[in-house]
Amino acid sequence: MDHDSPQERWRRRTEIPLAVGSMLFLGAYAAQVLVHDMPQVWRHVCFAVVLGAWALFAVDYGVRWRMSGRGLKYIRTHWLETLVLLLPLLRPLRVVRLYEAIQMRHGEPRLSLYARVMVYAGLSVLLLGFAGALAVYHHERLAPGANITTFGDAVWWTCSTLSTVGYGDKAPVTPVGRLVAVALMACGLGLLGAVTGSFSSWLIQVFTLEDAKRRARNRR
């Protein structure tokens, strides 16, 4: 993409506001879920923050769509932005985008490709795990027959789900909880595959360089 294009200028201008909106969304949602005796006025404030963050994402998505001039093709080629708009669970991932922008200095990343993959995957796991635990706890704690009744239970279940271990001692019983479980399973598989593939590629590169150095020494 042209660095001086309107789309790129808009992206640079909105990177920080969207990341701040993501953190405000996560903080307000966490307060709503975890603070059970919150005064009604503060609960309204948190709801307004959550709604405002969604509106910010919606405006950004609409502007990007309008600037692209591609109509419905934009949705197919920018499916991640569409999911972030529709699924609140994914909105904290905007913080990872901000971290990526900070790492880019003078057009070059400060970290190697393998380090960036691992750092981004780690940040994504932390953000998705916390948001997923909040969502499951919110919908499960008062559900009949639920065994995820504390936030600690939700965190434990989220860790076992994202790591694809799945002990089975805790499991959601509500439709929303199970939908979150499916999303976390898919994200866990993708992130685990990215980290494993990156680490394997790094090992292959290291061994290849060592073999090349050994052959060079033997030829001398």
Coordinates of C-alpha atoms in Angstrom, one line a residue:
M1 CA 0.0 0.0 0.0
D2 CA 1.2 3.5 -0.8
H3 CA 2.5 5.1 2.4
D4 CA 1.0 8.5 1.3
S5 CA -2.4 7.1 0.3
P6 CA -5.5 8.3 2.2
Q7 CA -6.0 4.8 3.6
E8 CA -2.5 4.6 5.0
R9 CA -2.8 8.1 6.5
W10 CA -6.1 7.2 8.1
R11 CA -4.5 4.0 9.5
R12 CA -1.6 5.9 11.1
R13 CA -4.0 8.5 12.6
T14 CA -6.3 5.9 14.1
E15 CA -3.8 3.4 15.4
I16 CA -3.4 4.8 18.9
P17 CA -7.1 5.8 19.4
L18 CA -8.2 2.3 18.4
A19 CA -5.7 0.7 20.7
V20 CA -6.8 3.0 23.6
G21 CA -10.4 2.2 22.8
S22 CA -9.6 -1.5 22.9
M23 CA -8.1 -1.1 26.4
L24 CA -11.0 1.0 27.6
F25 CA -13.4 -1.6 26.3
L26 CA -11.6 -4.4 28.1
G27 CA -11.3 -2.4 31.3
A28 CA -14.9 -1.4 31.3
Y29 CA -16.1 -4.9 30.5
A30 CA -13.9 -6.3 33.2
A31 CA -15.3 -3.9 35.8
Q32 CA -18.8 -4.8 34.8
V33 CA -18.1 -8.5 35.1
L34 CA -15.9 -8.6 38.2
V35 CA -17.3 -5.9 40.4
H36 CA -20.6 -7.3 41.5
D37 CA -21.6 -4.6 43.9
M38 CA -20.8 -1.7 41.5
P39 CA -23.1 1.3 42.0
Q40 CA -25.7 1.7 39.2
V41 CA -24.2 5.0 38.0
W42 CA -20.8 3.4 37.4
R43 CA -22.4 0.5 35.7
H44 CA -24.0 2.9 33.3
V45 CA -20.6 4.6 32.8
C46 CA -19.0 1.3 32.0
F47 CA -21.8 0.4 29.6
A48 CA -21.3 3.8 27.9
V49 CA -17.5 3.2 27.5
V50 CA -18.2 -0.3 26.0
L51 CA -20.7 1.2 23.6
G52 CA -18.4 4.1 22.7
A53 CA -15.5 1.7 22.0
W54 CA -17.8 -0.3 19.6
A55 CA -18.9 3.0 17.9
L56 CA -15.2 3.9 17.4
F57 CA -14.5 0.6 15.8
A58 CA -17.7 0.9 13.6
V59 CA -16.7 4.4 12.4
D60 CA -13.1 3.2 11.6
Y61 CA -14.5 0.2 9.7
G62 CA -17.0 2.4 7.8
V63 CA -14.3 4.9 6.8
R64 CA -11.9 2.2 5.6
W65 CA -14.7 0.5 3.7
R66 CA -15.6 3.8 2.0
M67 CA -12.0 4.7 1.2
S68 CA -11.4 1.3 -0.4
G69 CA -14.1 1.7 -3.0
R70 CA -14.4 -2.0 -3.3
G71 CA -17.9 -2.6 -2.0
L72 CA -18.6 -6.1 -0.6
K73 CA -15.1 -7.3 -1.7
Y74 CA -13.7 -5.3 1.2
I75 CA -15.4 -7.7 3.7
R76 CA -13.9 -10.7 2.1
T77 CA -10.4 -9.3 1.9
H78 CA -10.5 -7.7 5.4
W79 CA -12.2 -10.5 7.3
L80 CA -10.2 -9.9 10.5
E81 CA -11.4 -6.3 10.8
T82 CA -15.0 -7.5 10.2
L83 CA -14.6 -10.1 13.0
V84 CA -13.1 -7.6 15.4
L85 CA -16.1 -5.3 14.7
L86 CA -18.7 -8.1 15.2
L87 CA -17.1 -10.1 18.0
P88 CA -16.2 -8.1 21.2
L89 CA -13.9 -10.9 22.3
L90 CA -11.4 -10.0 19.5
R91 CA -11.3 -6.2 20.0
P92 CA -8.3 -6.3 22.5
L93 CA -6.2 -7.6 19.6
R94 CA -6.0 -4.0 18.4
V95 CA -3.4 -3.5 21.1
V96 CA -1.2 -6.0 19.2
R97 CA -1.5 -3.9 16.1
L98 CA -0.3 -0.9 18.2
Y99 CA 2.7 -2.9 19.4
E100 CA 3.5 -3.7 15.8
A101 CA 3.4 -0.1 14.8
I102 CA 5.7 0.9 17.7
Q103 CA 8.2 -1.8 16.7
M104 CA 8.5 -0.4 13.2
R105 CA 11.1 2.3 13.2
H106 CA 12.1 3.9 9.9
G107 CA 10.2 1.3 8.0
E108 CA 12.1 -1.6 9.5
P109 CA 11.0 -3.9 12.5
R110 CA 13.2 -3.8 15.5
L111 CA 12.8 -7.5 16.2
S112 CA 13.5 -10.4 13.9
L113 CA 10.7 -12.2 12.2
Y114 CA 10.8 -15.2 14.7
A115 CA 10.9 -13.0 17.7
R116 CA 8.0 -10.9 16.4
V117 CA 5.8 -13.9 15.8
M118 CA 6.4 -15.2 19.3
V119 CA 5.9 -11.8 20.9
Y120 CA 2.7 -11.2 19.0
A121 CA 1.4 -14.7 19.8
G122 CA 2.2 -14.1 23.5
L123 CA 0.4 -10.8 23.6
S124 CA -2.6 -12.3 21.6
V125 CA -2.8 -15.2 24.1
L126 CA -2.8 -12.9 27.1
L127 CA -5.4 -10.5 25.7
L128 CA -7.7 -13.3 24.2
G129 CA -7.3 -15.3 27.4
F130 CA -8.4 -12.5 29.7
A131 CA -11.3 -11.4 27.4
G132 CA -12.4 -15.1 27.0
A133 CA -12.3 -15.7 30.8
L134 CA -14.3 -12.6 31.4
A135 CA -16.9 -13.6 28.8
V136 CA -17.3 -17.2 30.1
Y137 CA -17.4 -16.1 33.7
H138 CA -20.1 -13.4 32.8
H139 CA -22.4 -16.0 31.2
E140 CA -21.6 -19.1 33.3
R141 CA -21.4 -18.1 36.9
L142 CA -25.2 -17.9 37.5
A143 CA -26.2 -20.5 35.0
P144 CA -28.0 -23.7 36.2
G145 CA -25.6 -26.6 36.4
A146 CA -22.6 -24.5 35.7
N147 CA -19.2 -25.5 37.2
I148 CA -17.4 -22.3 36.2
T149 CA -18.6 -20.2 39.1
T150 CA -15.6 -18.1 39.9
F151 CA -13.2 -16.0 37.9
G152 CA -10.4 -18.3 38.9
D153 CA -12.4 -21.2 37.4
A154 CA -12.8 -19.2 34.2
V155 CA -9.1 -18.4 34.0
W156 CA -8.1 -22.1 34.5
W157 CA -10.6 -23.2 31.9
T158 CA -9.3 -20.6 29.4
C159 CA -5.7 -21.7 29.9
S160 CA -6.5 -25.3 29.3
T161 CA -8.6 -24.4 26.2
L162 CA -6.1 -22.0 24.6
S163 CA -3.3 -24.5 25.2
T164 CA -5.5 -27.2 23.5
V165 CA -5.0 -29.5 26.6
G166 CA -8.7 -29.5 27.6
Y167 CA -8.7 -31.3 30.9
G168 CA -12.5 -31.5 31.0
D169 CA -12.8 -30.7 34.7
K170 CA -14.4 -27.4 33.8
A171 CA -16.7 -26.8 30.8
P172 CA -19.3 -24.2 29.8
V173 CA -23.0 -25.1 29.7
T174 CA -24.5 -21.9 28.2
P175 CA -24.7 -21.3 24.4
V176 CA -22.6 -18.1 24.7
G177 CA -20.0 -19.9 26.8
R178 CA -19.8 -22.7 24.3
L179 CA -19.5 -20.2 21.4
V180 CA -16.6 -18.6 23.3
A181 CA -15.1 -22.0 23.8
V182 CA -15.1 -22.7 20.0
A183 CA -13.5 -19.3 19.3
L184 CA -10.8 -19.9 21.9
M185 CA -10.1 -23.4 20.5
A186 CA -9.7 -22.0 17.0
C187 CA -7.4 -19.2 18.3
G188 CA -5.4 -21.6 20.4
L189 CA -4.8 -23.9 17.5
G190 CA -3.8 -21.0 15.2
L191 CA -1.5 -19.4 17.8
L192 CA 0.1 -22.6 18.8
G193 CA 0.7 -23.5 15.1
A194 CA 2.3 -20.1 14.5
V195 CA 4.6 -20.3 17.4
T196 CA 5.6 -23.9 16.7
G197 CA 6.2 -23.2 13.0
S198 CA 8.2 -20.1 13.8
F199 CA 10.3 -22.0 16.4
S200 CA 10.9 -24.9 14.0
S201 CA 11.9 -22.6 11.2
W202 CA 14.3 -20.8 13.5
L203 CA 15.9 -24.1 14.5
I204 CA 16.3 -25.1 10.9
Q205 CA 17.9 -21.8 10.1
V206 CA 20.4 -22.1 13.0
F207 CA 21.3 -25.7 12.1
T208 CA 21.7 -24.7 8.4
L209 CA 24.1 -21.9 9.3
E210 CA 26.1 -24.2 11.6
D211 CA 26.4 -26.8 8.8
A212 CA 27.5 -24.1 6.4
K213 CA 30.2 -22.9 8.8
R214 CA 31.4 -26.4 9.4
R215 CA 31.6 -27.2 5.7
A216 CA 33.5 -23.9 5.2
R217 CA 36.0 -24.8 7.9
N218 CA 36.5 -28.3 6.4
R219 CA 37.3 -26.8 3.0
R220 CA 40.1 -24.7 4.4

